[in-house]
PDB file of C-alpha atoms in Angstrom:
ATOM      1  CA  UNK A   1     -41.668 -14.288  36.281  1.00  0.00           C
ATOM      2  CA  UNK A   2     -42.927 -10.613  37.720  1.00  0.00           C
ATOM      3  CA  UNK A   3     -39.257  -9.984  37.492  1.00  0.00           C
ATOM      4  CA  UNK A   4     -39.373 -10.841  33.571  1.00  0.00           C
ATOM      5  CA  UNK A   5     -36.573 -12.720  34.045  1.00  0.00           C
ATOM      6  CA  UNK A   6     -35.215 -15.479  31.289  1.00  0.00           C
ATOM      7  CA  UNK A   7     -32.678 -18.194  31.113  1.00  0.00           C
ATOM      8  CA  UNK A   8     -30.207 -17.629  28.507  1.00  0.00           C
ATOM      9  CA  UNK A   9     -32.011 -20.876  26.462  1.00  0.00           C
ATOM     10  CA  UNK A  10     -34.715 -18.422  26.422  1.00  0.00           C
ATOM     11  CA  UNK A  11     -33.075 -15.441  25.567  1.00  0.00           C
ATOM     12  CA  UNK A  12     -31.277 -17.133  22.742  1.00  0.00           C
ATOM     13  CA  UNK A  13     -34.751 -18.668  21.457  1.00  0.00           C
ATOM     14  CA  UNK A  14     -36.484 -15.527  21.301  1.00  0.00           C
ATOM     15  CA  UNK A  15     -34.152 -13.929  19.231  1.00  0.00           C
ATOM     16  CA  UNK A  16     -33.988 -14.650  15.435  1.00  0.00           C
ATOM     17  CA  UNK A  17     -30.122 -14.308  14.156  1.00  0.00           C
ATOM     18  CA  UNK A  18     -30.891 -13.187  10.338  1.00  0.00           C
ATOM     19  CA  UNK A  19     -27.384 -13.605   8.395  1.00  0.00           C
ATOM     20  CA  UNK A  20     -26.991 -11.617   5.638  1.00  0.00           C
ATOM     21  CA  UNK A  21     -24.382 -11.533   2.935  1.00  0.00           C
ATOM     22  CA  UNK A  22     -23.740  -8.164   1.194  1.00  0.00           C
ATOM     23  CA  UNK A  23     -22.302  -9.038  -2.891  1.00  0.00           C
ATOM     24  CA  UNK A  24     -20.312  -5.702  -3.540  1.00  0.00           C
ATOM     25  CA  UNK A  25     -18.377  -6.519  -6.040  1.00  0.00           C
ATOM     26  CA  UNK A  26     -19.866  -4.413  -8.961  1.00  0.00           C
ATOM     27  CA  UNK A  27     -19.134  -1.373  -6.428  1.00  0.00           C
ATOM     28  CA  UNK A  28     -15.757  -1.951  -4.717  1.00  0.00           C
ATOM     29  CA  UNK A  29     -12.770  -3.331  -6.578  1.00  0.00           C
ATOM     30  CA  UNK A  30     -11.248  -6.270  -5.081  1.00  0.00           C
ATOM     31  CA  UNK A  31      -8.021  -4.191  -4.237  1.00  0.00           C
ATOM     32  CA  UNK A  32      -9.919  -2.039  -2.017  1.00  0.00           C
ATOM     33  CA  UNK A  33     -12.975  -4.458  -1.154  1.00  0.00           C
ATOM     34  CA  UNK A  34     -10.755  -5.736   2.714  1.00  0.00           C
ATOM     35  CA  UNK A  35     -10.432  -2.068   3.123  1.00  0.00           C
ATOM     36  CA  UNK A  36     -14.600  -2.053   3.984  1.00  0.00           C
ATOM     37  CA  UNK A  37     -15.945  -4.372   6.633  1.00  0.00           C
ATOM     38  CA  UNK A  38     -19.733  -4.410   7.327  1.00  0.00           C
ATOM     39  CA  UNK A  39     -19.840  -6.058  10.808  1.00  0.00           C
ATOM     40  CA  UNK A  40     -20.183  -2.357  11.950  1.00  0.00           C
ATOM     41  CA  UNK A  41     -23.164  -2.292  10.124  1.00  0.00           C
ATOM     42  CA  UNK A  42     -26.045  -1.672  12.827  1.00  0.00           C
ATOM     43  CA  UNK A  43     -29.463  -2.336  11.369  1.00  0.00           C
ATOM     44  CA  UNK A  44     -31.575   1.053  12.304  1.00  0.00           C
ATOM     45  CA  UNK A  45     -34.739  -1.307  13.456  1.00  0.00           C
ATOM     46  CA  UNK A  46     -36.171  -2.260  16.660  1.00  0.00           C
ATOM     47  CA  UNK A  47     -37.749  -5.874  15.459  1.00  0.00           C
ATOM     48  CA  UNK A  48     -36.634  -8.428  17.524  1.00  0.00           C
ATOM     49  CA  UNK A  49     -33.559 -10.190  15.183  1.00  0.00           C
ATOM     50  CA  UNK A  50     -30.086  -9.828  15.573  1.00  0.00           C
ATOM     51  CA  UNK A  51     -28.152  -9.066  12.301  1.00  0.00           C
ATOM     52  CA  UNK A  52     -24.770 -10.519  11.375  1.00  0.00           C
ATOM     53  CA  UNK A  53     -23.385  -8.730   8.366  1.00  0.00           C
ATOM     54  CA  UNK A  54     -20.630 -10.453   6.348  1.00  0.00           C
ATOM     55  CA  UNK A  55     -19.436 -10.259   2.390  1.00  0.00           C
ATOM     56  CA  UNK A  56     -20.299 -12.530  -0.153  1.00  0.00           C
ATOM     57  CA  UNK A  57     -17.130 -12.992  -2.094  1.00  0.00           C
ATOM     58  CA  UNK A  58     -18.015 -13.831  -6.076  1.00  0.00           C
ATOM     59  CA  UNK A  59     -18.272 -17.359  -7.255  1.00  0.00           C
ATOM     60  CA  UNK A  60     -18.607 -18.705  -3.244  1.00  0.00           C
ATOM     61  CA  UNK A  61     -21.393 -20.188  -1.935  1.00  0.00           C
ATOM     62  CA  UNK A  62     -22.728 -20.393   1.425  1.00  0.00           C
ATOM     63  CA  UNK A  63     -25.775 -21.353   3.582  1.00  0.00           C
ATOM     64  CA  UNK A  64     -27.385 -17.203   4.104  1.00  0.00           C
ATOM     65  CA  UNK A  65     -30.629 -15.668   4.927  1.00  0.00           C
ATOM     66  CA  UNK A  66     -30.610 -13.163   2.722  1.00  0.00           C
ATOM     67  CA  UNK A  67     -28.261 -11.261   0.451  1.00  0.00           C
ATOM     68  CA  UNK A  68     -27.655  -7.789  -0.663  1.00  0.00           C
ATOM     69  CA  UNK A  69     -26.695  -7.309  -3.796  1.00  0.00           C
ATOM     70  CA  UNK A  70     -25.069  -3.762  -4.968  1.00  0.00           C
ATOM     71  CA  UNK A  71     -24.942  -3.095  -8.789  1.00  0.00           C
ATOM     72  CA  UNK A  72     -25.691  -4.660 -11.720  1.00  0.00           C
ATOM     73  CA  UNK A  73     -25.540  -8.503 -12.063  1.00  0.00           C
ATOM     74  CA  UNK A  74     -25.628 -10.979 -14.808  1.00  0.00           C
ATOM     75  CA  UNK A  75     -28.081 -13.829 -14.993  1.00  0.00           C
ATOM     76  CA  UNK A  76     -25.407 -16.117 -14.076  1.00  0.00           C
ATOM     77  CA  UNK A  77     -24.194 -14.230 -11.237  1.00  0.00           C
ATOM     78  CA  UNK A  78     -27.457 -14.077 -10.172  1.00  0.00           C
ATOM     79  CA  UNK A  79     -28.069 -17.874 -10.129  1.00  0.00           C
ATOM     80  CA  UNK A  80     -24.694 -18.489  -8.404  1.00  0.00           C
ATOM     81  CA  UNK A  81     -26.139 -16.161  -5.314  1.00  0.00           C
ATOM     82  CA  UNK A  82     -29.369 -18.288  -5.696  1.00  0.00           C
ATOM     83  CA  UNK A  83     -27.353 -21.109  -4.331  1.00  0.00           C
ATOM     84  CA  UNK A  84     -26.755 -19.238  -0.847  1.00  0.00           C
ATOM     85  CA  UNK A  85     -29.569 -17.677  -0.511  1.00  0.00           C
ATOM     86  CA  UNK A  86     -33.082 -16.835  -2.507  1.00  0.00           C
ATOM     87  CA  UNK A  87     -33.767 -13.817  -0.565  1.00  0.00           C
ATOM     88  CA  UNK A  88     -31.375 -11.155  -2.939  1.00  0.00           C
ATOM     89  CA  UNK A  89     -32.526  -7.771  -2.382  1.00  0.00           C
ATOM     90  CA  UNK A  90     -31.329  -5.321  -5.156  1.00  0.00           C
ATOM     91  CA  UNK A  91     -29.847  -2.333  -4.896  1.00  0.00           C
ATOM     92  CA  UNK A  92     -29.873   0.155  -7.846  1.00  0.00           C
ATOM     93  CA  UNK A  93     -30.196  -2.711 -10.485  1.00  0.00           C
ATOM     94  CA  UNK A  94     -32.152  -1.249 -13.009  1.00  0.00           C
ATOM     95  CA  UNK A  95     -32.690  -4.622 -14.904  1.00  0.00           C
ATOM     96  CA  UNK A  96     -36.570  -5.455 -15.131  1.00  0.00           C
ATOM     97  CA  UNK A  97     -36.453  -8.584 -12.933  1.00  0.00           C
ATOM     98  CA  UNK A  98     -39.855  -9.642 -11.553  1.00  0.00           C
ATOM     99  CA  UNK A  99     -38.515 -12.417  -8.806  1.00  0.00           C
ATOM    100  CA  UNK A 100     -36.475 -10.109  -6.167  1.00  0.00           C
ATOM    101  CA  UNK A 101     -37.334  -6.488  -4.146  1.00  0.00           C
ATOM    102  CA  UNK A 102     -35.419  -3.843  -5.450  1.00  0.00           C
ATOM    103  CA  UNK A 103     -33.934  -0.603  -3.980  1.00  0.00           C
ATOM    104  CA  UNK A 104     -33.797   2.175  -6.594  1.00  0.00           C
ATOM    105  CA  UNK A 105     -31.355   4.586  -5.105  1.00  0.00           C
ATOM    106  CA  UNK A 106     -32.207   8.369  -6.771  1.00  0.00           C
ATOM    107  CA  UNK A 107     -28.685  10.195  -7.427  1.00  0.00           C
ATOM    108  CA  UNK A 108     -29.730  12.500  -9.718  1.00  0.00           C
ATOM    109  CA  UNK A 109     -32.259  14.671  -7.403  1.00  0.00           C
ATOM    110  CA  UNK A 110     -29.123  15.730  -4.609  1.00  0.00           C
ATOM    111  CA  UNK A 111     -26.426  15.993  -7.551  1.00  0.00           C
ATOM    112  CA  UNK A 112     -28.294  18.966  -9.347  1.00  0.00           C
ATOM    113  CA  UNK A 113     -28.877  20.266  -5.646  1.00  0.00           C
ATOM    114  CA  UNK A 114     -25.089  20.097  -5.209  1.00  0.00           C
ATOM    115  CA  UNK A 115     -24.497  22.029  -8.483  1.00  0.00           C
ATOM    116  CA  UNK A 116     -27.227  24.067  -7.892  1.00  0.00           C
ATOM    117  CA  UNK A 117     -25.641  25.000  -4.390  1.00  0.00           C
ATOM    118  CA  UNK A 118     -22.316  25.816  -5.971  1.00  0.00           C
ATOM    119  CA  UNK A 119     -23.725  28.010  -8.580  1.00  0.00           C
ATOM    120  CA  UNK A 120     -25.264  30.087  -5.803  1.00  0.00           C
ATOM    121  CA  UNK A 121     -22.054  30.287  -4.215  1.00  0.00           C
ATOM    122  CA  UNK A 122     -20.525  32.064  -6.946  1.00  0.00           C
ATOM    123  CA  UNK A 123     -18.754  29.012  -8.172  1.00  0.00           C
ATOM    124  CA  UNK A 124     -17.450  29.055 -11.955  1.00  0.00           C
ATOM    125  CA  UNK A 125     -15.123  26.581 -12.636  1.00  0.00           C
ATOM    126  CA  UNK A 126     -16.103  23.143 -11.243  1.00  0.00           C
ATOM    127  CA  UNK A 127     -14.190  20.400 -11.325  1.00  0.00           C
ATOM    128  CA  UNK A 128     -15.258  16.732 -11.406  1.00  0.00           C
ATOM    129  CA  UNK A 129     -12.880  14.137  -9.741  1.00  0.00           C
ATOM    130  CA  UNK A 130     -14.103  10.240 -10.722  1.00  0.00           C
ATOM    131  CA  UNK A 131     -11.996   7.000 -10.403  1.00  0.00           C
ATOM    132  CA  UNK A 132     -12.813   4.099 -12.540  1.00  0.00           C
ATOM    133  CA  UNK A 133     -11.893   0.743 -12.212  1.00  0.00           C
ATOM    134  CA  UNK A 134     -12.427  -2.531 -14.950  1.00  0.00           C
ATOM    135  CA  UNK A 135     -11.442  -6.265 -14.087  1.00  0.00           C
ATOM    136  CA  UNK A 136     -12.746  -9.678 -15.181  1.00  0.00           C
ATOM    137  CA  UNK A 137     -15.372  -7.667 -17.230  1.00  0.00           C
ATOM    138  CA  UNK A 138     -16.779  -6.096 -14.240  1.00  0.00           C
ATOM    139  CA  UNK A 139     -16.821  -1.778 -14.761  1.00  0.00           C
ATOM    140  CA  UNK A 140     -17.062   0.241 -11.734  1.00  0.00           C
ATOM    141  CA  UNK A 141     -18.015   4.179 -11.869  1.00  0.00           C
ATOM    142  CA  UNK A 142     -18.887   4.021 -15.362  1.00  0.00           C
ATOM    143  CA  UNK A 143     -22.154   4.698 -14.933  1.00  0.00           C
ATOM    144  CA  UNK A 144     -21.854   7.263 -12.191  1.00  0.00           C
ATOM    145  CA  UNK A 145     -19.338   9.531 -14.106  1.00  0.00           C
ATOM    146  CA  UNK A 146     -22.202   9.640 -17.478  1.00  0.00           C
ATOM    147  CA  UNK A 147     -24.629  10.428 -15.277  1.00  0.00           C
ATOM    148  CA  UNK A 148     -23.205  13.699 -13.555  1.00  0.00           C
ATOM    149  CA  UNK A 149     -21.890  14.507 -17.021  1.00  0.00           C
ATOM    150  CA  UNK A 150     -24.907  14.772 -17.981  1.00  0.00           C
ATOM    151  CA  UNK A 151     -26.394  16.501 -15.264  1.00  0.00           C
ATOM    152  CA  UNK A 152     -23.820  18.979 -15.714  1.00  0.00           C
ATOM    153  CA  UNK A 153     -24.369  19.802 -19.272  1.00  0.00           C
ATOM    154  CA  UNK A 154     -27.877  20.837 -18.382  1.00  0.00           C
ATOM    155  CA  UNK A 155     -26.901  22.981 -15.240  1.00  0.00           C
ATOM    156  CA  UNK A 156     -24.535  24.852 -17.822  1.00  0.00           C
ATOM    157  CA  UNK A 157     -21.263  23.849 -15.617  1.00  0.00           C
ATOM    158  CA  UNK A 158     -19.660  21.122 -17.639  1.00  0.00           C
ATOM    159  CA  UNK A 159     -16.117  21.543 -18.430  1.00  0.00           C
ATOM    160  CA  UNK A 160     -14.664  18.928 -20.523  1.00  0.00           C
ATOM    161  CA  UNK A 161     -10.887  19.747 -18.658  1.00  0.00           C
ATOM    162  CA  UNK A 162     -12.314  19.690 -15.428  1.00  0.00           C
ATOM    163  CA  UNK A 163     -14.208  16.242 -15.693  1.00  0.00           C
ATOM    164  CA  UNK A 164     -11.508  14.124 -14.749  1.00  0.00           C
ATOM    165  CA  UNK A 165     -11.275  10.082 -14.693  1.00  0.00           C
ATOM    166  CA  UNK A 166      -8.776   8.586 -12.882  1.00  0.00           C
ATOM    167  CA  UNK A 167      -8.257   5.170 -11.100  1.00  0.00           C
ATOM    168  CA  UNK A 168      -9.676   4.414  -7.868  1.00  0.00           C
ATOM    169  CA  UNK A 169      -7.200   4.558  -5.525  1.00  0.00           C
ATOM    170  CA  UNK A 170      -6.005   7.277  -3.095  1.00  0.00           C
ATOM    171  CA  UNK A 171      -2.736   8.152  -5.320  1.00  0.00           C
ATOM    172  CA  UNK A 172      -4.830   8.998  -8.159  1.00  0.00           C
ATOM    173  CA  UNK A 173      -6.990  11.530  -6.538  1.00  0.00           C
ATOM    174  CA  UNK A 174      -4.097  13.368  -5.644  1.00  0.00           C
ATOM    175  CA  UNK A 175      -2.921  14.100  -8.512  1.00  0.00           C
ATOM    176  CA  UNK A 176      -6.271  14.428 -10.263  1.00  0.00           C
ATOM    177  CA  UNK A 177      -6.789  17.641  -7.280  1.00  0.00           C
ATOM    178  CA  UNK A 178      -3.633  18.789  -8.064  1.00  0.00           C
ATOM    179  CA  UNK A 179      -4.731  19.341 -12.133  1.00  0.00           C
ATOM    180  CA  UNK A 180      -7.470  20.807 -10.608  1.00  0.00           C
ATOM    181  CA  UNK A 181      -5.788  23.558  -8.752  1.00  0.00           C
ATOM    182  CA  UNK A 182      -3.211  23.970 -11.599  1.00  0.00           C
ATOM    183  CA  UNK A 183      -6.390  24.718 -13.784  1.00  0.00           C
ATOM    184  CA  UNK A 184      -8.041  27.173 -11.123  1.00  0.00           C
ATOM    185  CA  UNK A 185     -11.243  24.787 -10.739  1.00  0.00           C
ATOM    186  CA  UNK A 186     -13.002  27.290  -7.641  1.00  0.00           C
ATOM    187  CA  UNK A 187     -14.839  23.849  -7.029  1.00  0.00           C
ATOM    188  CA  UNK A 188     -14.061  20.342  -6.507  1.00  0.00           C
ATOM    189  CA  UNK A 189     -16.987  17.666  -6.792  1.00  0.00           C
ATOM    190  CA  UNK A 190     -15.898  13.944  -6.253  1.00  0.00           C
ATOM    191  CA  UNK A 191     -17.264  11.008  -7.607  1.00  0.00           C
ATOM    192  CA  UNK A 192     -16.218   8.031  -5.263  1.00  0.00           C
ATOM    193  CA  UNK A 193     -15.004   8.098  -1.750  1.00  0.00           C
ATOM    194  CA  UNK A 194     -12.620   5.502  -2.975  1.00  0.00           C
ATOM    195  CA  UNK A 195     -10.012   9.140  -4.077  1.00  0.00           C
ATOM    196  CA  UNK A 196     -11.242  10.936  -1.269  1.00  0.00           C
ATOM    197  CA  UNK A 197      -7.840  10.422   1.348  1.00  0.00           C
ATOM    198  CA  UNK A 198      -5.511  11.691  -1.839  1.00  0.00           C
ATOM    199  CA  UNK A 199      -7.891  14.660  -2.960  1.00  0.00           C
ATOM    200  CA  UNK A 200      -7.722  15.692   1.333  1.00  0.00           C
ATOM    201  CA  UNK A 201      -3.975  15.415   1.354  1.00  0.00           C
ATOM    202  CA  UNK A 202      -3.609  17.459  -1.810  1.00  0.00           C
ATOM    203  CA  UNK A 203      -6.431  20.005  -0.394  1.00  0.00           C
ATOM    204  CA  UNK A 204      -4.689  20.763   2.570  1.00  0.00           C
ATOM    205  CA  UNK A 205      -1.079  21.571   1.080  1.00  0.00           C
ATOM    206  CA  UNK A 206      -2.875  23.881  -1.178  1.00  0.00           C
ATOM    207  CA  UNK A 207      -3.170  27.773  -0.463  1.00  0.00           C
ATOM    208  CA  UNK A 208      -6.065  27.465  -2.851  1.00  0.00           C
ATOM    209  CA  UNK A 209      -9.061  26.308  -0.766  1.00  0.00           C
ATOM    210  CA  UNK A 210     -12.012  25.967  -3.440  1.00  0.00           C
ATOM    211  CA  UNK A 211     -15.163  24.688  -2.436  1.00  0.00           C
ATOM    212  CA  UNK A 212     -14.969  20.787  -2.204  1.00  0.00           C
ATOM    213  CA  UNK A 213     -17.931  18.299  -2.153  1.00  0.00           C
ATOM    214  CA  UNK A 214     -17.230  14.922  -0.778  1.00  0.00           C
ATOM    215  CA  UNK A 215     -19.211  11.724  -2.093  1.00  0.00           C
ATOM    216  CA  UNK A 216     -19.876   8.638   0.937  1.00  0.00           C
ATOM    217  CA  UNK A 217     -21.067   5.722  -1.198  1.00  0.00           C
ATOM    218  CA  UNK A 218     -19.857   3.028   1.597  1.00  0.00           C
ATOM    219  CA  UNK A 219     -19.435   5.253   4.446  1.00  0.00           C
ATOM    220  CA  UNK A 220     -20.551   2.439   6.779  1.00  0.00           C
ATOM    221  CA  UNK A 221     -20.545   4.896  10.295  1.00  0.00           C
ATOM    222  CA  UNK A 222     -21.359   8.167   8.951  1.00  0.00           C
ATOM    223  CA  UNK A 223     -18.751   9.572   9.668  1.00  0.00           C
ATOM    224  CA  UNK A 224     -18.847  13.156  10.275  1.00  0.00           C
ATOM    225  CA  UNK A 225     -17.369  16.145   8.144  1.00  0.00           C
ATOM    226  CA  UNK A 226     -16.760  19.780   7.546  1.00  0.00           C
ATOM    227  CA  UNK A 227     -17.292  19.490   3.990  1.00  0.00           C
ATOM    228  CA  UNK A 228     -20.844  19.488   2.201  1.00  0.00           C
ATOM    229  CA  UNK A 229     -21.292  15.840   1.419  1.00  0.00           C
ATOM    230  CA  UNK A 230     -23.509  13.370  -1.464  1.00  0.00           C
ATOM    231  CA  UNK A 231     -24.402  10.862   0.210  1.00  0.00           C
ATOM    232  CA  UNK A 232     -25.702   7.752  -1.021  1.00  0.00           C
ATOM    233  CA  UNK A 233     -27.060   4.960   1.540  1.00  0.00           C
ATOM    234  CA  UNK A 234     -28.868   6.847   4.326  1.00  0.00           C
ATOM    235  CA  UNK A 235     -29.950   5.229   7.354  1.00  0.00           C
ATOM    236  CA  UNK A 236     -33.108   5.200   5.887  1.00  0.00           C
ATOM    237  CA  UNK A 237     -31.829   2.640   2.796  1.00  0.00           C
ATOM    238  CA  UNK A 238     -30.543   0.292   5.242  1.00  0.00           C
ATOM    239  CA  UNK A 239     -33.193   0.586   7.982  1.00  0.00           C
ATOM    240  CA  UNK A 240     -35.877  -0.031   4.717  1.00  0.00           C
ATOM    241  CA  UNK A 241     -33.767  -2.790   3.383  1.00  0.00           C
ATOM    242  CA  UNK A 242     -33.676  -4.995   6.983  1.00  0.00           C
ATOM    243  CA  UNK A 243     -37.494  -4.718   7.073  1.00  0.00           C
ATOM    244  CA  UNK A 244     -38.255  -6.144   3.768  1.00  0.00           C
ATOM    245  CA  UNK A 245     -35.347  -8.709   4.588  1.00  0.00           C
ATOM    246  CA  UNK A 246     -37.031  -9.581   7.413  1.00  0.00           C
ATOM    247  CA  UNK A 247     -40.501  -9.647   5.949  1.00  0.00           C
ATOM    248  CA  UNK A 248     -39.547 -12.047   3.249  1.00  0.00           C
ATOM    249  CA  UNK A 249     -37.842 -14.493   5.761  1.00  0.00           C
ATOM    250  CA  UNK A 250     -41.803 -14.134   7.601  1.00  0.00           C
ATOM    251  CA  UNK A 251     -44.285 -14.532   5.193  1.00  0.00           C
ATOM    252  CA  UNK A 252     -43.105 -14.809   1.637  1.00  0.00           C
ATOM    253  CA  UNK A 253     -44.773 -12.609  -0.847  1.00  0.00           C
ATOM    254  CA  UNK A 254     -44.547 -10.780  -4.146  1.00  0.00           C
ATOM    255  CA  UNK A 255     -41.116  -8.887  -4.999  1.00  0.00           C
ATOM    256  CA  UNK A 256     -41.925  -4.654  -4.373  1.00  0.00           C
ATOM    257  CA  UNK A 257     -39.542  -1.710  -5.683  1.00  0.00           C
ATOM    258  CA  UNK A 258     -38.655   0.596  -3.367  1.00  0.00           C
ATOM    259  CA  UNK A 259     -37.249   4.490  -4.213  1.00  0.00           C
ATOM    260  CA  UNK A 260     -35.371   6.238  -1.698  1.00  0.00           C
ATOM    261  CA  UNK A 261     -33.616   9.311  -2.390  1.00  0.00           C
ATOM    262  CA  UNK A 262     -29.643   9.907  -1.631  1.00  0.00           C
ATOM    263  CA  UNK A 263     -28.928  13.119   0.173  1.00  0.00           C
ATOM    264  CA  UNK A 264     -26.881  16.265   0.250  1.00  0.00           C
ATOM    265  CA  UNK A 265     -25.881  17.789   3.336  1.00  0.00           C
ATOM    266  CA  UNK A 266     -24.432  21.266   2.509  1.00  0.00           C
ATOM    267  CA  UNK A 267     -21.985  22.435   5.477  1.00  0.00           C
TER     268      UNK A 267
END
């Protein structure tokens, strides 16, 4: 007992295993979804729960703590999710839903920063690289691509053959970089990491090297990079998300909204 030493019953008794299923289908088509596993997931938390990430596949149910649910989802989506688990925590869902926490991720505060940095690096001609995908009624990067649009028009460096829309797979952001080039875009801005292998490939044959800003929506590990970077779910996001997760499994209590700002990380 001085020792602090504990059987493995006890070891396995103190420790709460929270299961969580993570709905991503309003983010990652289902051609690219295998591509993307969360059990490297680490929670950034030092409460005393083990986390087992796994994906909750559309239209299955099954017996979870809690479930994370990225995009925009219909009422009846919503009440099929119900069935595995009441504890849905939102993230950017804009709907005005009083029953569930909410993560409002802000993408418009580093996205001016990004055009803002370009602009002071003499940039002129920036390109915007965006894959889009639509299935069973479900959009993906829609929303994303009228956003920046926007944002662009008011920064003064929107260029209707430079915003670019392709599909979301490597192959198409190849040849959407390669337009790019042909047009002498001096910057690159992508939309998706889901073109980002293509637009890399393209980059490096080029003798053109403009200035080229990656976007990590699902960049599980963080992985590192030499090139300035939007990036959408910090380790903050996550780190915020497990707590209320593992408040509401404690002591239930009314639904809260949470902001958190995305980031970018100039070179």
């Amino acid at each position: 007992a001085e020792m602090g030493y504990r059987t493995p019953r006890q070891k396995k008794d103190s420790v709460k295993s929270i299961n969580i299923g993570i709905a991503d289908w309003h983010s990652i088509p289902a051609s690219r979804r295998r591509e993307f596993s969360y059990n490297t997931l680490v929670p950034f938390s030092q409460l005393d729960a083990k986390y087992s990430f796994s994906r909750l596949e559309r239209g299955m149910t099954r017996e979870l703590d809690a479930i994370i649910a990225i995009g925009i989802f219909t009422d009846e989506e919503i009440d099929e999710m119900i069935l595995s688990s009441p504890n849905i925590i939102f993230l950017n869902n804009n709907k005005n839903d009083p029953f569930f926490d909410r993560m409002f991720i802000d993408y418009e505060t580093p996205a001016r920063k990004c055009f803002q940095y370009l602009k002071d690096n003499g940039a002129k001609k920036i390109a915007f690289l965006n894959g889009v995908n639509e299935e069973n009624g479900i959009k993906i990067g829609y929303r994303r691509a009228e956003g920046v649009r926007s944002i662009m028009e008011e920064e003064g460096v929107y260029n209707e053959e430079l915003f670019m829309m392709g599909d979301l797979t490597d192959a198409s952001g190849k040849e959407m970089m390669k337009k790019a080039l042909s047009l002498g875009a001096d910057a690159v801005v992508l939309g998706t990491q889901l073109i980002e292998n293509g637009v890399l490939e393209e980059y490096e044959k080029s003798r053109k090297k403009p200035i080229l800003i990656l976007s990590r929506d699902i960049d599980l590990d963080h992985r590192k990079t030499n090139f300035p970077v939007l990036r959408m779910c910090s380790e903050q996001l996550w780190e915020i998300t497990n707590l209320l997760i593992y408040s509401r499994l404690k002591r239930p209590s009314p639904p809260i909204k949470v902001y958190i700002q995305a980031s970018f990380e100039a070179v």
